[in-house]
Amino acid sequence: MRQAGQIADVEAYIKQSTASLSAAPEERLRRLIVQLPDSNYRRFKQLAAEQGVTMSELCRAWVEEALAEHFD
């Protein structure tokens, strides 16, 4: 039950963060990433650099993986 609540919280945060954006999906992901706390932003940036991908690509992969895992 707790996991469902956490997923709902994340979905609500994403909707709130991107609801008013009319930009392309790539731009919405970038803007969502920018809203992360600085410490998380640095960690994501470092992880993306280590994997040789952009932060948008990294986040997109995580979102797609989570959707496939939880909503299939």
Coordinates of C-alpha atoms in Angstrom, one line a residue:
M1 CA 0.0 0.0 0.0
R2 CA 2.8 2.4 0.8
Q3 CA 4.4 1.8 -2.6
A4 CA 1.1 2.8 -4.3
G5 CA 1.1 6.0 -2.3
Q6 CA 4.7 6.8 -3.2
I7 CA 3.9 6.2 -6.9
A8 CA 0.9 8.5 -6.7
D9 CA 3.0 11.2 -5.0
V10 CA 5.6 11.0 -7.8
E11 CA 2.9 11.1 -10.5
A12 CA 1.2 14.1 -8.8
Y13 CA 4.6 15.9 -8.6
I14 CA 5.3 15.3 -12.3
K15 CA 1.8 16.4 -13.3
Q16 CA 2.1 19.6 -11.2
S17 CA 5.6 20.3 -12.5
T18 CA 4.7 19.9 -16.1
A19 CA 1.0 20.7 -16.3
S20 CA 1.4 24.2 -17.4
L21 CA 4.2 23.5 -19.9
S22 CA 3.3 23.5 -23.5
A23 CA 6.9 22.5 -24.5
A24 CA 7.9 19.2 -26.1
P25 CA 8.4 16.1 -23.9
E26 CA 12.2 16.6 -24.0
E27 CA 11.9 20.1 -22.6
R28 CA 9.4 19.1 -19.9
L29 CA 11.9 16.4 -18.7
R30 CA 14.7 19.0 -18.6
R31 CA 12.5 21.4 -16.6
L32 CA 11.5 18.7 -14.2
I33 CA 15.2 17.8 -13.6
V34 CA 16.0 21.4 -13.0
Q35 CA 13.4 21.5 -10.2
L36 CA 15.2 18.8 -8.2
P37 CA 17.1 19.8 -5.1
D38 CA 20.7 20.7 -5.8
S39 CA 22.2 17.6 -4.2
N40 CA 20.0 15.3 -6.2
Y41 CA 20.6 17.3 -9.3
R42 CA 24.4 16.9 -8.9
R43 CA 24.0 13.1 -8.3
F44 CA 21.8 12.7 -11.4
K45 CA 24.3 14.8 -13.4
Q46 CA 27.2 12.7 -12.2
L47 CA 25.4 9.4 -12.9
A48 CA 24.4 10.6 -16.4
A49 CA 28.0 11.6 -17.1
E50 CA 29.3 8.2 -15.9
Q51 CA 26.9 6.4 -18.2
G52 CA 27.7 8.7 -21.1
V53 CA 24.1 10.0 -21.6
T54 CA 22.2 13.2 -21.0
M55 CA 20.1 13.7 -17.9
S56 CA 17.0 13.7 -20.1
E57 CA 17.9 10.4 -21.5
L58 CA 18.7 9.0 -18.1
C59 CA 15.4 10.2 -16.6
R60 CA 13.4 9.0 -19.7
A61 CA 14.9 5.5 -19.3
W62 CA 13.9 5.5 -15.6
V63 CA 10.4 6.7 -16.3
E64 CA 9.9 4.1 -19.1
E65 CA 11.3 1.4 -16.9
A66 CA 9.1 2.3 -13.9
L67 CA 6.0 2.5 -16.2
A68 CA 6.7 -0.9 -17.7
E69 CA 7.3 -2.4 -14.3
H70 CA 4.3 -0.9 -12.4
F71 CA 1.7 -0.4 -15.1
D72 CA 2.0 -3.4 -17.5

